[in-house]
Coordinates of C-alpha atoms and ligand atoms in Angstrom, one line a residue:
X1 CA -22.7 198.0 131.6
X2 CA -20.9 197.5 128.2
X3 CA -23.4 199.7 126.4
X4 CA -21.4 202.7 127.4
X5 CA -18.8 201.8 124.8
X6 CA -19.3 203.4 121.4
X7 CA -18.9 201.6 118.0
X8 CA -15.4 202.4 116.6
X9 CA -14.7 203.4 113.0
X10 CA -13.2 200.7 110.8
X11 CA -9.4 200.4 110.9
X12 CA -8.2 202.5 108.0
X13 CA -6.2 199.7 106.3
X14 CA -8.7 196.8 107.0
X15 CA -11.5 199.2 106.1
X16 CA -9.9 199.6 102.7
X17 CA -10.0 195.9 102.1
X18 CA -13.7 195.9 102.9
X19 CA -14.3 198.7 100.4
X20 CA -12.2 196.9 97.8
X21 CA -14.2 193.7 98.2
X22 CA -17.4 195.6 97.8
X23 CA -16.2 197.3 94.6
X24 CA -17.8 195.5 91.5
X25 CA -15.3 196.9 89.0
X26 CA -13.7 193.8 87.4
X27 CA -10.5 195.8 86.8
X28 CA -10.1 197.0 90.4
X29 CA -6.6 196.9 91.9
X30 CA -5.7 196.3 95.6
X31 CA -2.5 197.9 96.8
X32 CA -3.6 198.2 100.4
X33 CA -3.0 195.5 103.0
X34 CA 0.6 194.6 103.4
X35 CA 0.8 190.9 102.3
X36 CA 3.0 189.5 99.5
X37 CA 1.1 188.5 96.4
X38 CA 2.2 186.6 93.3
X39 CA 1.5 187.5 89.7
X40 CA -2.0 186.1 90.0
X41 CA -2.7 188.3 93.1
X42 CA -2.5 185.2 95.4
X43 CA -0.6 185.0 98.7
X44 CA 0.9 181.5 98.2
X45 CA 2.1 179.0 100.8
X46 CA 5.9 178.8 100.1
X47 CA 7.1 175.4 98.8
X48 CA 9.6 175.2 101.7
X49 CA 6.8 175.8 104.2
X50 CA 4.5 173.2 102.5
X51 CA 7.3 170.6 102.8
X52 CA 7.9 171.6 106.4
X53 CA 4.2 171.0 107.1
X54 CA 4.4 167.5 105.7
X55 CA 7.5 166.8 107.9
X56 CA 5.8 168.2 111.0
X57 CA 2.6 166.2 110.3
X58 CA 4.7 163.0 110.3
X59 CA 6.6 163.7 113.5
X60 CA 4.3 165.7 115.8
X61 CA 2.9 163.3 118.3
X62 CA 1.3 165.5 120.9
X63 CA -0.6 168.8 121.3
X64 CA 0.4 169.4 124.8
X65 CA 1.7 172.9 125.6
X66 CA 5.2 173.9 124.5
X67 CA 7.6 175.5 126.8
X68 CA 6.9 179.2 127.8
X69 CA 9.9 180.5 125.8
X70 CA 8.7 178.6 122.7
X71 CA 10.3 176.2 120.3
X72 CA 14.0 176.5 121.2
X73 CA 15.2 175.4 117.7
X74 CA 13.1 178.1 116.2
X75 CA 14.5 180.8 118.5
X76 CA 18.1 179.7 117.9
X77 CA 17.5 179.6 114.1
X78 CA 15.9 183.1 114.2
X79 CA 18.7 184.5 116.3
X80 CA 21.3 183.1 113.9
X81 CA 19.4 184.5 110.9
X82 CA 19.1 187.9 112.4
X83 CA 22.5 188.3 114.1
X84 CA 24.6 186.0 111.9
X85 CA 26.2 182.6 112.5
X86 CA 28.9 182.8 115.2
X87 CA 28.0 186.3 116.3
X88 CA 30.0 186.9 119.6
X89 CA 26.9 188.4 121.3
X90 CA 25.2 185.1 120.6
X91 CA 28.0 183.1 122.2
X92 CA 28.3 185.5 125.2
X93 CA 25.0 184.4 126.7
X94 CA 23.6 187.9 126.7
X95 CA 20.3 187.3 124.8
X96 CA 16.9 186.7 126.3
X97 CA 14.2 185.7 123.8
X98 CA 10.7 184.3 123.6
X99 CA 8.6 183.0 120.6
X100 CA 5.8 185.5 120.2
X101 CA 2.4 185.5 118.4
X102 CA 3.7 187.5 115.4
X103 CA 5.8 190.6 115.2
X104 CA 2.9 192.3 116.9
X105 CA 3.0 190.0 119.9
X106 CA 6.8 190.6 120.1
X107 CA 6.4 194.4 119.9
X108 CA 3.8 194.3 122.7
X109 CA 5.8 192.0 125.0
X110 CA 8.9 194.3 124.7
X111 CA 6.7 197.4 125.3
X112 CA 5.4 195.7 128.5
X113 CA 9.1 195.0 129.5
X114 CA 10.0 198.6 129.0
X115 CA 7.0 199.6 131.2
X116 CA 8.1 197.2 133.9
X117 CA 11.5 198.8 134.0
X118 CA 10.3 202.4 134.0
X119 CA 6.7 203.4 133.3
X120 CA 7.8 206.9 132.4
X121 CA 9.9 205.9 129.5
X122 CA 9.4 207.6 126.3
X123 CA 9.5 205.6 123.0
X124 CA 10.5 207.6 119.9
X125 CA 9.0 206.4 116.6
X126 CA 9.7 207.6 113.1
X127 CA 7.5 210.1 111.5
X128 CA 5.7 208.4 109.8
X129 CA 5.8 204.8 111.2
X130 CA 3.7 201.7 110.7
X131 CA 0.2 202.8 112.1
X132 CA 0.0 199.8 114.5
X133 CA 3.2 200.8 116.4
X134 CA 1.1 203.5 118.1
X135 CA -1.5 201.2 119.8
X136 CA 0.9 198.3 120.3
X137 CA 3.3 200.5 122.3
X138 CA 0.9 203.2 123.5
X139 CA -1.7 200.8 124.9
X140 CA 1.1 199.3 127.1
X141 CA 1.0 202.8 128.8
X142 CA 4.2 204.2 127.4
X143 CA 4.6 207.8 126.1
X144 CA 5.2 208.1 122.4
X145 CA 7.1 210.8 120.6
X146 CA 8.1 211.1 116.9
X147 CA 11.5 211.9 115.3
X148 CA 11.6 213.3 111.8
X149 CA 12.2 210.6 109.2
X150 CA 10.7 211.1 105.8
X151 CA 10.4 214.3 103.7
X152 CA 7.6 213.8 101.2
X153 CA 8.5 217.0 99.4
X154 CA 11.7 215.3 98.1
X155 CA 10.8 211.7 98.7
X156 CA 13.8 210.9 100.8
X157 CA 14.9 210.5 104.4
X158 CA 15.5 213.8 106.2
X159 CA 18.5 212.4 108.0
X160 CA 19.9 215.7 109.3
X161 CA 16.7 216.4 111.2
X162 CA 16.4 212.8 112.4
X163 CA 20.0 212.8 113.7
X164 CA 19.5 216.2 115.3
X165 CA 16.4 215.0 117.2
X166 CA 18.0 211.7 118.3
X167 CA 21.0 213.6 119.5
X168 CA 18.7 215.3 122.1
X169 CA 16.8 212.4 123.4
X170 CA 17.3 211.4 127.1
X171 CA 19.4 208.5 128.3
X172 CA 17.2 205.5 128.8
X173 CA 14.7 206.7 126.1
X174 CA 13.8 204.0 123.6
X175 CA 14.2 204.7 119.8
X176 CA 12.2 202.4 117.6
X177 CA 14.0 201.8 114.3
X178 CA 12.8 199.7 111.3
X179 CA 15.5 197.1 110.6
X180 CA 14.9 197.3 106.9
X181 CA 12.1 198.0 104.3
X182 CA 10.7 200.8 106.3
X183 CA 6.8 200.6 106.6
X184 CA 5.2 202.8 105.2
X185 CA 7.9 204.7 103.2
X186 CA 10.2 202.0 101.8
X187 CA 13.1 204.4 102.6
X188 CA 15.9 202.7 104.5
X189 CA 19.0 204.1 106.2
X190 CA 22.3 203.7 104.5
X191 CA 25.3 202.1 106.2
X192 CA 26.7 205.5 106.9
X193 CA 23.5 206.6 108.5
X194 CA 23.2 203.5 110.6
X195 CA 26.7 204.3 111.9
X196 CA 25.6 207.8 112.9
X197 CA 22.6 206.2 114.7
X198 CA 24.9 203.9 116.6
X199 CA 27.2 206.8 117.6
X200 CA 24.2 208.8 118.7
X201 CA 23.0 205.9 120.9
X202 CA 26.5 205.6 122.4
X203 CA 26.6 209.4 123.1
X204 CA 23.1 209.9 124.5
X205 CA 22.5 206.5 126.0
X206 CA 19.2 205.9 124.2
X207 CA 18.3 202.2 123.7
X208 CA 17.4 201.0 120.1
X209 CA 14.3 198.9 119.6
X210 CA 14.6 197.3 116.2
X211 CA 11.4 196.2 114.5
X212 CA 12.4 193.7 111.7
X213 CA 9.4 192.4 109.8
X214 CA 10.8 192.1 106.2
X215 CA 14.3 190.6 106.4
X216 CA 15.2 189.5 102.9
X217 CA 12.7 191.7 101.1
X218 CA 15.1 194.7 100.7
X219 CA 18.6 193.9 99.5
X220 CA 18.9 190.3 100.8
X221 CA 18.8 188.3 104.0
X222 CA 22.3 189.3 105.1
X223 CA 22.2 192.8 103.8
X224 CA 18.9 193.6 105.5
X225 CA 20.4 192.7 108.9
X226 CA 23.2 195.2 108.6
X227 CA 21.9 198.0 110.8
X228 CA 20.5 195.6 113.5
X229 CA 23.8 193.7 113.7
X230 CA 25.8 197.0 113.9
X231 CA 23.7 198.1 116.9
X232 CA 23.7 194.6 118.6
X233 CA 27.5 194.2 118.2
X234 CA 28.3 197.6 119.6
X235 CA 25.8 198.4 122.3
X236 CA 25.1 196.9 125.7
X237 CA 21.3 196.8 125.3
X238 CA 19.1 196.4 122.3
X239 CA 15.5 195.3 121.9
X240 CA 14.4 193.4 118.7
X241 CA 10.9 192.4 117.6
X242 CA 11.0 190.1 114.6
X243 CA 8.1 188.7 112.5
X244 CA 8.0 185.6 110.2
X245 CA 4.7 186.7 108.7
X246 CA 6.2 188.1 105.4
X247 CA 9.4 186.3 104.7
X248 CA 8.1 182.9 105.6
X249 CA 4.5 183.8 104.4
X250 CA 3.2 182.6 107.8
X251 CA 0.8 185.5 108.4
X252 CA -2.1 183.6 110.0
X253 CA 0.1 181.3 112.0
X254 CA 1.2 184.3 114.1
X255 CA 4.9 183.7 114.6
X256 CA 7.6 186.2 115.7
X257 CA 10.2 186.5 118.4
X258 CA 10.8 189.0 121.1
X259 CA 14.5 189.5 121.8
X260 CA 16.4 191.6 124.4
X261 CA 20.2 191.9 124.1
X262 CA 21.4 192.5 127.7
X263 CA 24.6 193.7 129.2
X264 CA 25.6 190.4 130.9
X265 CA 24.4 186.9 131.7
X266 CA 22.9 187.9 135.1
X267 CA 20.6 190.5 133.5
X268 CA 19.8 188.0 130.6
X269 CA 18.6 185.4 133.2
X270 CA 16.4 188.0 134.9
X271 CA 15.0 189.4 131.7
X272 CA 14.2 185.9 130.4
X273 CA 12.0 185.4 133.4
X274 CA 10.4 188.8 132.9
X275 CA 9.4 188.3 129.3
X276 CA 8.1 184.9 130.1
X277 CA 6.0 186.3 132.9
X278 CA 4.7 189.1 130.7
X279 CA 3.6 186.5 128.1
X280 CA 2.1 184.4 130.8
X281 CA -0.1 187.3 131.9
X282 CA -1.3 188.0 128.3
X283 CA -1.7 184.6 126.5
X284 CA 0.2 182.2 128.7
X285 CA 1.9 180.0 126.2
X286 CA 3.0 180.7 122.6
X287 CA 1.3 178.9 119.8
X288 CA 3.5 176.1 118.5
X289 CA 2.7 175.6 114.8
X290 CA 4.5 178.5 113.0
X291 CA 7.6 178.2 115.1
X292 CA 7.8 174.4 114.5
X293 CA 7.7 175.0 110.8
X294 CA 10.4 177.7 110.8
X295 CA 12.5 175.5 113.1
X296 CA 12.2 172.7 110.5
X297 CA 13.2 175.0 107.6
X298 CA 16.1 176.8 109.3
X299 CA 17.6 173.6 110.7
X300 CA 17.6 171.6 107.5
X301 CA 20.3 172.7 105.0
X302 CA 18.3 171.7 101.9
X303 CA 15.0 173.3 103.0
X304 CA 16.8 176.4 104.2
X305 CA 18.4 176.8 100.8
X306 CA 15.0 176.3 99.2
X307 CA 13.4 178.9 101.4
X308 CA 16.3 181.4 100.8
X309 CA 15.7 181.0 97.1
X310 CA 12.0 181.7 97.6
X311 CA 12.7 184.8 99.5
X312 CA 15.1 185.9 96.8
X313 CA 12.3 185.2 94.3
X314 CA 9.8 187.5 96.1
X315 CA 12.4 190.2 96.5
X316 CA 13.6 190.3 93.0
X317 CA 9.9 190.2 91.7
X318 CA 9.2 193.3 93.8
X319 CA 12.3 195.1 92.5
X320 CA 11.3 194.3 88.9
X321 CA 7.8 195.6 89.6
X322 CA 9.2 198.9 91.0
X323 CA 11.1 199.4 87.7
X324 CA 8.2 198.4 85.6
X325 CA 5.8 200.8 87.3
X326 CA 8.2 203.7 86.9
X327 CA 8.8 202.8 83.2
X328 CA 5.1 202.6 82.5
X329 CA 4.3 205.9 84.3
X330 CA 7.0 207.6 82.2
X331 CA 5.6 205.9 79.1
X332 CA 2.1 207.3 79.9
X333 CA 3.5 210.8 80.4
X334 CA 3.9 211.3 84.1
X335 CA 4.5 214.9 85.0
X336 CA 6.4 214.0 88.2
X337 CA 9.7 212.1 88.6
X338 CA 9.0 208.7 90.2
X339 CA 12.6 207.4 90.0
X340 CA 12.7 207.3 93.8
X341 CA 10.3 204.3 93.8
X342 CA 13.1 202.2 92.3
X343 CA 15.4 203.1 95.2
X344 CA 12.9 202.3 98.0
X345 CA 13.0 198.8 99.5
X346 CA 10.7 196.0 100.3
X347 CA 7.0 195.8 100.0
X348 CA 6.0 199.4 100.3
X349 CA 6.5 202.7 98.6
X350 CA 5.2 206.2 99.4
X351 CA 4.2 207.6 96.0
X352 CA 4.3 211.0 97.6
X353 CA 1.0 212.1 96.0
X354 CA -1.7 214.0 97.9
X355 CA -4.6 212.4 99.8
X356 CA -7.0 214.0 97.2
X357 CA -5.1 212.3 94.4
X358 CA -5.2 209.0 96.3
X359 CA -9.0 209.4 96.7
X360 CA -9.4 210.4 93.0
X361 CA -7.6 207.3 91.8
X362 CA -9.8 205.2 93.9
X363 CA -13.1 206.9 92.9
X364 CA -12.2 207.1 89.2
X365 CA -10.2 203.9 88.6
X366 CA -10.9 201.5 91.5
X367 CA -7.3 201.6 92.6
X368 CA -7.1 201.1 96.4
X369 CA -4.3 202.2 98.7
X370 CA -4.0 204.2 101.9
X371 CA -4.4 208.0 102.0
X372 CA -0.7 208.5 103.0
X373 CA 0.1 207.3 99.4
X374 CA 1.6 204.0 100.6
X375 CA 1.3 201.3 98.0
X376 CA 1.9 197.6 98.4
X377 CA 4.3 197.0 95.5
X378 CA 3.5 193.2 95.5
X379 CA -0.1 194.1 94.6
X380 CA 1.2 195.2 91.1
X381 CA 1.4 192.6 88.3
X382 CA 2.3 192.6 84.6
X383 CA -1.5 192.4 83.9
X384 CA -2.5 195.4 85.9
X385 CA 0.5 197.7 85.6
X386 CA -0.6 199.5 82.5
X387 CA -4.0 200.3 84.0
X388 CA -2.4 201.3 87.2
X389 CA 0.2 203.6 85.6
X390 CA -2.5 205.2 83.4
X391 CA -4.7 205.8 86.4
X392 CA -2.0 207.3 88.5
X393 CA -0.8 209.6 85.7
X394 CA -4.4 210.7 85.1
X395 CA -4.7 212.2 88.6
X396 CA -1.3 213.9 88.8
Ligands
PLP401 N1 6.3 195.5 112.1 C1 6.0 196.1 110.9 C2 6.7 197.3 110.5 C3 5.0 195.5 110.1 O1 4.7 196.1 108.9 C4 4.3 194.3 110.6 C5 3.2 193.8 109.8 O2 2.7 194.3 108.9 C6 4.7 193.8 111.8 C7 5.7 194.5 112.5 C8 4.0 192.7 112.5 O3 3.6 191.7 111.7 P1 2.9 190.4 112.3 O4 2.3 190.6 113.7 O5 1.8 190.1 111.3 O6 4.0 189.3 112.4

């Protein structure tokens, strides 16, 4: 019976990796898949993570299942990291949370939760948004709509249009917001704009759903939590999907957390049972390993300090690369102003060039990135930046 199903085309981003691997040009450059890379193009195991692995090896004495909600020390550590130590919402017993298999797992659990509440709910996502938001939320059976976000013609957020759209959404609709380091554009809301989003949520009654996958990669661990904290501290209900793939470098361990801030303890208790039952119906129990490592790091002062310094190192390297790329493009005679790349945050930038130019730079110079013109800044290095800048300038 299964022969009725057709073969699907390769995922655009994963397909790009395959094409990159097949390219025999020794000077090829990969700015596609969103993983952090060091100067050597390697995705390292963080030193703090390696130390936590040694500690875990010495103390783990069983491989029996962990509890359905996950490693409690991990969840508590993550909530403190996201919401801030001593946050009154944390102390008010209003937060339901489960450890999830990656940020993707968290997004899907929360999408299923929304569906259980009301299957006719509309989820609003930014235009553009991370491509995987669409199947993660849409495949749960929810309706998706887009709100205007980024204007490629002037490489900045079209906030008036965004606010205008969000001002008209229905009470009970869900609005997905990127906590920081917007993927794919790298364009983040300012503090003033977060304030407007909060006021719109208060006015219309939409519920924010914050996806935070890059905390620490934008302006810093505290700074990047600004918008999320503003919403959590001032609204009765907020959903949060967090990932430890990037800032802990734990991609393959699949560790994230699905969080729902509820109005009161009674609802919190009910939602806790709901999200656990959703997880039970998909994969039963969360994997332990990644959460156990993050638990060790976040609950050990010295290791946490070491991890924070490593996040800071990744962040400042990416900021330096942004400045270097812009300087090199100017040096090689760019006919377009790329200053905006320096203002964008995190791992991604939209270069705001056309799909034809993206294809040309790939065909002529073996530089690989997605057709939307999203580049992974961490794929740039001091060794490849001259070739990259020349290649980009040549197709403008
Ligand atoms: N959200 C965004 C915006 C992302 O870019 C990613 C990963 O690329 C995720 C969530 C989920 O990441 P993971 O499932 O690997 O933890």
